[in-house]
Short mmCIF file of C-alpha atoms in Angstrom, two decimals:
data_model
loop_
_atom_site.label_atom_id
_atom_site.label_comp_id
_atom_site.label_asym_id
_atom_site.label_seq_id
_atom_site.Cartn_x
_atom_site.Cartn_y
_atom_site.Cartn_z
CA UNK A 1 33.87 122.61 21.76
CA UNK A 2 34.52 123.25 17.91
CA UNK A 3 39.24 123.71 19.27
CA UNK A 4 37.86 120.95 21.20
CA UNK A 5 37.26 118.60 18.45
CA UNK A 6 39.52 119.81 15.71
CA UNK A 7 42.56 118.57 18.43
CA UNK A 8 40.72 115.73 18.41
CA UNK A 9 40.70 115.32 14.41
CA UNK A 10 44.18 116.01 14.43
CA UNK A 11 45.08 112.86 16.08
CA UNK A 12 42.86 110.93 13.92
CA UNK A 13 45.10 108.57 12.17
CA UNK A 14 44.45 108.95 8.01
CA UNK A 15 42.44 105.97 7.60
CA UNK A 16 40.18 107.36 9.60
CA UNK A 17 39.79 110.40 8.82
CA UNK A 18 37.94 109.66 5.83
CA UNK A 19 36.50 106.25 6.59
CA UNK A 20 33.17 106.40 5.18
CA UNK A 21 33.35 109.85 2.81
CA UNK A 22 30.13 109.67 0.81
CA UNK A 23 28.76 109.33 3.63
CA UNK A 24 29.80 112.04 4.96
CA UNK A 25 29.30 114.24 1.84
CA UNK A 26 26.37 113.66 1.40
CA UNK A 27 23.56 116.49 1.97
CA UNK A 28 21.82 115.22 5.35
CA UNK A 29 20.45 117.91 8.70
CA UNK A 30 22.49 116.73 10.92
CA UNK A 31 25.49 117.52 8.29
CA UNK A 32 27.69 115.97 10.23
CA UNK A 33 26.10 113.30 10.27
CA UNK A 34 27.63 110.90 8.51
CA UNK A 35 32.03 112.39 9.57
CA UNK A 36 34.13 111.33 11.29
CA UNK A 37 34.20 113.07 14.73
CA UNK A 38 36.15 116.30 15.10
CA UNK A 39 35.03 117.08 11.08
CA UNK A 40 34.51 121.23 10.41
CA UNK A 41 31.06 121.90 8.87
CA UNK A 42 31.87 125.21 6.34
CA UNK A 43 27.95 126.68 5.44
CA UNK A 44 27.54 129.88 3.64
CA UNK A 45 23.88 129.48 5.30
CA UNK A 46 23.46 126.62 7.15
CA UNK A 47 23.29 128.52 10.39
CA UNK A 48 24.61 125.23 12.07
CA UNK A 49 28.69 125.25 10.09
CA UNK A 50 31.60 126.26 11.66
CA UNK A 51 31.72 128.81 9.88
CA UNK A 52 31.51 130.80 5.71
CA UNK A 53 33.67 130.54 4.42
CA UNK A 54 36.01 127.31 3.83
CA UNK A 55 39.48 130.41 4.30
CA UNK A 56 38.30 131.57 8.05
CA UNK A 57 37.68 127.10 8.78
CA UNK A 58 41.39 127.27 7.19
CA UNK A 59 42.87 129.68 9.83
CA UNK A 60 41.50 127.99 12.80
CA UNK A 61 44.41 124.84 12.39
CA UNK A 62 47.28 125.05 13.65
CA UNK A 63 50.54 125.08 11.79
CA UNK A 64 51.31 121.59 11.97
CA UNK A 65 51.75 118.37 11.13
CA UNK A 66 48.22 117.39 12.02
CA UNK A 67 45.38 115.39 10.15
CA UNK A 68 42.53 117.44 9.24
CA UNK A 69 38.91 117.27 7.37
CA UNK A 70 36.59 119.60 6.12
CA UNK A 71 33.32 119.57 5.15
CA UNK A 72 32.53 122.10 1.90
CA UNK A 73 28.62 122.46 2.56
CA UNK A 74 26.25 123.18 -0.40
CA UNK A 75 26.38 126.86 -2.13
CA UNK A 76 28.45 128.45 -3.85
CA UNK A 77 31.46 130.31 -2.03
CA UNK A 78 33.54 134.02 -2.92
CA UNK A 79 36.83 133.89 -1.26
CA UNK A 80 40.38 132.73 -2.43
CA UNK A 81 41.68 129.67 -0.58
CA UNK A 82 45.72 129.68 0.65
CA UNK A 83 46.96 126.10 2.74
CA UNK A 84 49.91 127.27 3.85
CA UNK A 85 49.97 124.73 7.08
CA UNK A 86 51.90 121.12 6.34
CA UNK A 87 50.22 118.51 8.08
CA UNK A 88 47.72 116.32 5.78
CA UNK A 89 43.95 118.52 5.35
CA UNK A 90 41.35 117.63 3.23
CA UNK A 91 38.37 119.45 1.67
CA UNK A 92 34.92 117.55 1.19
CA UNK A 93 32.15 119.18 -1.03
CA UNK A 94 28.60 117.96 0.25
CA UNK A 95 27.08 115.39 -2.61
CA UNK A 96 25.24 112.72 -3.19
CA UNK A 97 27.25 111.47 -6.04
CA UNK A 98 30.94 110.29 -4.36
CA UNK A 99 32.53 109.63 -7.39
CA UNK A 100 30.84 111.89 -10.63
CA UNK A 101 31.87 115.68 -10.89
CA UNK A 102 28.97 116.51 -12.37
CA UNK A 103 26.34 117.37 -9.07
CA UNK A 104 29.03 118.62 -7.01
CA UNK A 105 26.87 120.84 -4.73
CA UNK A 106 30.28 122.84 -3.99
CA UNK A 107 31.74 125.86 -5.68
CA UNK A 108 34.76 128.26 -5.30
CA UNK A 109 35.20 131.03 -7.64
CA UNK A 110 37.18 134.29 -8.41
CA UNK A 111 38.08 136.85 -10.03
CA UNK A 112 40.82 138.71 -10.69
CA UNK A 113 43.87 138.27 -13.86
CA UNK A 114 47.24 139.80 -14.76
CA UNK A 115 46.26 142.70 -15.83
CA UNK A 116 47.45 146.65 -16.67
CA UNK A 117 50.10 146.14 -14.41
CA UNK A 118 47.83 144.95 -11.82
CA UNK A 119 50.74 142.01 -9.88
CA UNK A 120 53.86 141.63 -10.72
CA UNK A 121 53.07 138.01 -10.47
CA UNK A 122 50.50 135.32 -11.39
CA UNK A 123 49.95 133.77 -7.63
CA UNK A 124 48.54 136.41 -6.97
CA UNK A 125 44.91 135.83 -8.83
CA UNK A 126 44.93 131.89 -8.12
CA UNK A 127 41.32 131.00 -6.33
CA UNK A 128 42.61 128.37 -4.86
CA UNK A 129 46.78 128.41 -3.75
CA UNK A 130 48.66 125.34 -2.85
CA UNK A 131 52.54 127.15 -0.51
CA UNK A 132 53.81 126.81 2.33
CA UNK A 133 54.64 130.41 1.45
CA UNK A 134 55.01 133.03 -1.00
CA UNK A 135 58.07 132.78 -2.79
CA UNK A 136 57.36 128.62 -2.79
CA UNK A 137 53.86 129.83 -4.60
CA UNK A 138 55.25 132.16 -7.91
CA UNK A 139 56.29 131.94 -11.20
CA UNK A 140 58.18 134.62 -11.66
CA UNK A 141 60.21 134.94 -15.08
CA UNK A 142 62.59 134.44 -16.93
CA UNK A 143 63.89 130.30 -17.77
CA UNK A 144 64.33 129.40 -14.15
CA UNK A 145 60.96 131.72 -12.79
CA UNK A 146 60.99 132.86 -9.04
CA UNK A 147 64.45 131.85 -7.36
CA UNK A 148 63.44 129.99 -4.25
CA UNK A 149 65.55 129.76 -1.45
CA UNK A 150 67.51 125.83 -0.52
CA UNK A 151 66.47 126.13 2.77
CA UNK A 152 63.18 126.89 2.19
CA UNK A 153 60.11 124.58 4.12
CA UNK A 154 57.89 122.38 3.15
CA UNK A 155 54.60 122.85 2.64
CA UNK A 156 51.47 120.36 2.70
CA UNK A 157 52.41 116.57 2.88
CA UNK A 158 49.41 115.74 1.82
CA UNK A 159 46.22 117.51 0.23
CA UNK A 160 42.78 116.34 -1.04
CA UNK A 161 39.99 118.16 -2.32
CA UNK A 162 36.36 115.72 -3.68
CA UNK A 163 33.94 116.70 -5.32
CA UNK A 164 34.96 120.39 -5.22
CA UNK A 165 34.18 123.32 -8.63
CA UNK A 166 37.22 125.52 -8.64
CA UNK A 167 36.76 128.65 -10.79
CA UNK A 168 38.19 132.20 -11.61
CA UNK A 169 36.02 134.12 -13.05
CA UNK A 170 37.74 137.19 -14.23
CA UNK A 171 36.63 136.82 -17.71
CA UNK A 172 35.29 134.89 -20.73
CA UNK A 173 38.20 135.22 -22.92
CA UNK A 174 41.63 134.55 -21.96
CA UNK A 175 41.92 138.44 -20.73
CA UNK A 176 44.97 137.77 -19.25
CA UNK A 177 46.60 135.37 -16.22
CA UNK A 178 43.62 133.60 -14.08
CA UNK A 179 44.54 130.85 -11.94
CA UNK A 180 42.56 128.36 -10.79
CA UNK A 181 45.13 126.83 -8.68
CA UNK A 182 48.52 127.37 -7.77
CA UNK A 183 50.84 125.38 -6.10
CA UNK A 184 54.16 124.38 -5.51
CA UNK A 185 56.55 122.78 -3.04
CA UNK A 186 53.57 120.53 -1.89
CA UNK A 187 51.92 117.44 -2.19
CA UNK A 188 48.25 117.27 -3.56
CA UNK A 189 45.68 115.28 -4.90
CA UNK A 190 42.38 116.70 -6.89
CA UNK A 191 39.44 113.76 -6.48
CA UNK A 192 35.99 114.63 -9.23
CA UNK A 193 37.48 118.13 -9.43
CA UNK A 194 36.25 121.14 -11.74
CA UNK A 195 38.35 122.85 -12.55
CA UNK A 196 37.89 126.15 -15.12
CA UNK A 197 39.25 129.28 -16.92
CA UNK A 198 40.39 130.43 -19.43
CA UNK A 199 44.26 131.97 -19.45
CA UNK A 200 46.23 129.13 -17.02
CA UNK A 201 44.37 127.82 -15.45
CA UNK A 202 46.25 125.30 -13.23
CA UNK A 203 50.14 125.86 -12.57
CA UNK A 204 52.29 122.99 -10.76
CA UNK A 205 55.47 124.88 -9.28
CA UNK A 206 58.38 124.60 -7.81
CA UNK A 207 58.77 121.05 -6.20
CA UNK A 208 55.04 120.52 -6.33
CA UNK A 209 53.68 117.39 -6.32
CA UNK A 210 50.17 117.29 -7.71
CA UNK A 211 47.52 114.09 -9.46
CA UNK A 212 43.88 114.97 -10.91
CA UNK A 213 41.58 112.14 -10.91
CA UNK A 214 38.58 112.42 -13.09
CA UNK A 215 38.69 115.80 -12.91
CA UNK A 216 37.14 118.81 -15.44
CA UNK A 217 39.84 121.18 -16.10
CA UNK A 218 38.24 123.77 -18.87
CA UNK A 219 41.00 126.81 -20.26
CA UNK A 220 42.46 128.49 -24.26
CA UNK A 221 45.77 129.02 -23.16
CA UNK A 222 48.81 127.98 -21.30
CA UNK A 223 45.68 125.89 -19.10
CA UNK A 224 48.57 123.36 -17.15
CA UNK A 225 51.32 124.80 -17.11
CA UNK A 226 54.50 125.09 -14.60
CA UNK A 227 58.44 123.58 -13.06
CA UNK A 228 56.73 120.56 -10.63
CA UNK A 229 55.57 117.36 -12.24
CA UNK A 230 51.40 117.00 -12.62
CA UNK A 231 49.98 113.29 -12.87
CA UNK A 232 46.79 114.28 -14.93
CA UNK A 233 44.43 110.81 -15.32
CA UNK A 234 40.73 110.14 -16.67
CA UNK A 235 40.76 113.34 -16.41
CA UNK A 236 38.73 115.86 -18.71
CA UNK A 237 40.05 118.39 -21.18
CA UNK A 238 38.13 121.00 -22.48
CA UNK A 239 38.91 124.08 -24.88
CA UNK A 240 37.06 126.90 -24.55
CA UNK A 241 39.03 128.69 -27.16
CA UNK A 242 42.53 128.04 -28.83
CA UNK A 243 45.52 130.02 -27.33
CA UNK A 244 49.00 129.06 -27.25
CA UNK A 245 48.88 125.25 -26.33
CA UNK A 246 47.22 123.07 -23.82
CA UNK A 247 50.98 122.20 -21.50
CA UNK A 248 53.61 124.50 -21.17
CA UNK A 249 56.68 123.77 -18.77
CA UNK A 250 59.99 124.27 -17.27
CA UNK A 251 61.66 122.73 -16.78
CA UNK A 252 64.91 122.59 -13.79
CA UNK A 253 68.05 121.12 -13.28
CA UNK A 254 68.75 119.27 -9.61
CA UNK A 255 71.50 118.02 -8.90
CA UNK A 256 69.53 114.03 -9.17
CA UNK A 257 67.14 112.72 -12.03
CA UNK A 258 64.75 114.60 -11.93
CA UNK A 259 60.45 114.03 -13.38
CA UNK A 260 59.12 117.40 -13.61
CA UNK A 261 56.16 117.46 -16.20
CA UNK A 262 52.90 117.08 -17.05
CA UNK A 263 51.09 113.71 -17.73
CA UNK A 264 48.27 113.22 -19.05
CA UNK A 265 46.48 109.55 -19.56
CA UNK A 266 43.59 107.98 -20.08
CA UNK A 267 41.80 111.00 -20.56
CA UNK A 268 40.39 112.97 -23.38
CA UNK A 269 40.41 116.81 -25.49
CA UNK A 270 37.42 117.50 -26.28
CA UNK A 271 36.43 122.08 -27.76
CA UNK A 272 33.97 122.98 -25.50
CA UNK A 273 31.32 123.09 -27.61
CA UNK A 274 30.97 122.75 -32.29
CA UNK A 275 30.39 126.09 -33.24
CA UNK A 276 33.03 127.46 -31.88
CA UNK A 277 35.27 126.55 -35.00
CA UNK A 278 38.75 125.62 -33.58
CA UNK A 279 38.79 122.63 -35.91
CA UNK A 280 42.17 121.81 -37.04
CA UNK A 281 43.84 124.44 -34.60
CA UNK A 282 44.98 124.11 -31.12
CA UNK A 283 47.94 122.14 -30.16
CA UNK A 284 48.86 119.95 -27.78
CA UNK A 285 51.83 122.16 -26.11
CA UNK A 286 55.38 124.95 -26.13
CA UNK A 287 57.56 125.01 -24.80
CA UNK A 288 58.39 127.31 -21.62
CA UNK A 289 61.72 126.89 -21.04
CA UNK A 290 64.28 124.04 -23.36
CA UNK A 291 63.01 120.83 -20.54
CA UNK A 292 59.87 121.78 -20.78
CA UNK A 293 59.21 117.84 -20.46
CA UNK A 294 55.22 116.37 -21.48
CA UNK A 295 53.61 113.32 -22.33
CA UNK A 296 49.36 112.70 -23.39
CA UNK A 297 49.61 109.25 -22.89
CA UNK A 298 46.54 106.94 -24.62
CA UNK A 299 44.40 109.53 -24.26
CA UNK A 300 41.27 110.44 -26.58
CA UNK A 301 42.25 114.00 -29.40
CA UNK A 302 38.78 115.65 -31.38
CA UNK A 303 39.79 117.25 -34.18
CA UNK A 304 40.45 120.37 -32.87
CA UNK A 305 44.51 119.08 -32.01
CA UNK A 306 46.20 120.88 -34.79
CA UNK A 307 47.98 117.68 -37.32
CA UNK A 308 51.47 119.05 -36.37
CA UNK A 309 50.23 118.35 -32.50
CA UNK A 310 53.17 120.80 -30.84
CA UNK A 311 54.79 124.09 -32.10
CA UNK A 312 57.68 125.52 -31.51
CA UNK A 313 58.06 128.89 -29.25
CA UNK A 314 60.47 131.50 -30.35
CA UNK A 315 62.84 128.51 -31.02
CA UNK A 316 62.89 127.22 -27.20
CA UNK A 317 62.99 123.01 -28.57
CA UNK A 318 66.29 121.82 -28.10
CA UNK A 319 67.28 118.30 -26.93
CA UNK A 320 65.90 118.29 -24.12
CA UNK A 321 62.67 119.32 -25.17
CA UNK A 322 59.85 116.40 -24.17
CA UNK A 323 56.81 117.25 -26.88
CA UNK A 324 55.77 113.64 -27.07
CA UNK A 325 52.10 111.27 -27.42
CA UNK A 326 51.64 107.82 -27.07
CA UNK A 327 48.90 106.07 -28.68
CA UNK A 328 46.76 108.67 -29.61
CA UNK A 329 43.89 107.99 -31.12
CA UNK A 330 40.28 109.98 -32.43
CA UNK A 331 40.66 111.96 -34.81
CA UNK A 332 42.86 114.63 -33.66
CA UNK A 333 45.21 112.33 -33.25
CA UNK A 334 47.67 112.90 -37.45
CA UNK A 335 51.59 110.75 -37.37
CA UNK A 336 51.87 111.94 -40.69
CA UNK A 337 51.11 115.18 -39.36
CA UNK A 338 53.21 114.44 -36.37
CA UNK A 339 56.43 112.74 -38.32
CA UNK A 340 56.57 116.62 -40.51
CA UNK A 341 57.59 118.20 -37.68
CA UNK A 342 61.49 115.99 -37.82
CA UNK A 343 60.81 115.00 -33.67
CA UNK A 344 59.34 118.35 -32.46
CA UNK A 345 56.18 116.14 -31.89
CA UNK A 346 57.77 112.30 -31.24
CA UNK A 347 55.99 109.44 -31.05
CA UNK A 348 57.26 107.29 -28.38
CA UNK A 349 57.44 104.03 -27.85
CA UNK A 350 56.15 101.74 -25.20
CA UNK A 351 59.85 100.74 -23.88
CA UNK A 352 60.54 104.92 -23.57
CA UNK A 353 56.46 106.06 -22.31
CA UNK A 354 56.80 103.18 -19.40
CA UNK A 355 59.69 105.28 -17.76
CA UNK A 356 56.57 108.65 -17.19
CA UNK A 357 53.35 105.87 -17.52
CA UNK A 358 52.78 106.04 -13.61
CA UNK A 359 52.78 108.16 -10.76
CA UNK A 360 54.02 105.98 -8.76
CA UNK A 361 57.47 106.71 -11.43
CA UNK A 362 57.16 110.59 -11.05
CA UNK A 363 56.33 112.38 -8.03
CA UNK A 364 59.57 113.26 -6.20
CA UNK A 365 60.25 114.16 -2.38
CA UNK A 366 63.11 117.57 -2.95
CA UNK A 367 65.72 114.82 -2.54
CA UNK A 368 64.73 113.00 -5.55
CA UNK A 369 63.53 109.58 -3.97
CA UNK A 370 60.42 108.32 -4.98
CA UNK A 371 57.37 110.14 -3.28
CA UNK A 372 53.46 108.42 -3.61
CA UNK A 373 51.91 108.28 -1.08
CA UNK A 374 49.75 110.54 -0.48
CA UNK A 375 48.15 109.33 -3.26
CA UNK A 376 44.85 108.40 -2.45
CA UNK A 377 44.72 104.41 -4.57
CA UNK A 378 41.52 104.48 -4.42
CA UNK A 379 38.92 107.19 -4.07
#
């Protein structure tokens, strides 16, 4: 019966599969009472669940372009979740508050970090990975990172996660690269999620498009990093300490004009608590290579932010580097300090920022065409 239900769900239109999302997510008995037919139910404790782990549910799905929904029941899941299938996949965290992340009931955690040569790439540490294969998920090293062959297939075209907490709990300090999310060669949207680690919390790899709406993202060192494109809207960025910068991005040369970078809009940047004593010590970012692009737009900065805003990294800043702000405000905004960097920390005009101020303007497919149909605009 489960196989038949999965098949039927794969035939459902996307709109139908997610209609009544709040009703499906609300804790009920039976758990799937408000869900679309064919929804898979995962729970670590409920004997009526189809699976006890998220990864088991994912592995039950066909590796094709059909669409599927998984309801993740309340509880703690200690596992790594790996999404390689190309078809749309929606993970719905059980909650009575589907428009907030403060009452999420389902949490996924993994404990791992790159220390003492135990891993040859950061990707192996991640709690959640979304990529078609290993090559597409790797960070690599050097100015261009891990080489991915031109014929590497694209991964998931429309992954969505709602009301889930993701954490890498290796240590309560920056012990080494410890990812909560690694994604590349895929489109992924995160709505009302929480991501927590200390170093390299979020990695958006090559040709990855990631949209974060009303999330909490916490870290210390370069906790937003990557090669692809991330748009972060109405999200709380929480500083667990200072180290490196909030952002560290590597641009790439393409045959088309690309918009790779990380864009933070209408969000907040705050220290986890005032007792940390990090006032004026944290940087907005540093260039992972000379084509780094990060822009903070209409975002509140608390007094943790260094007056200079951004900082150079081994003289990587150059004419193709964009480390910018538009209408930052709060005690962490210091126009005099930014201007004293002689252009390293760029203050953008309305016209300059208009190329990047919406997900519709920055998300691209592998051929450089606009690609934003997978975004949930009304979550």
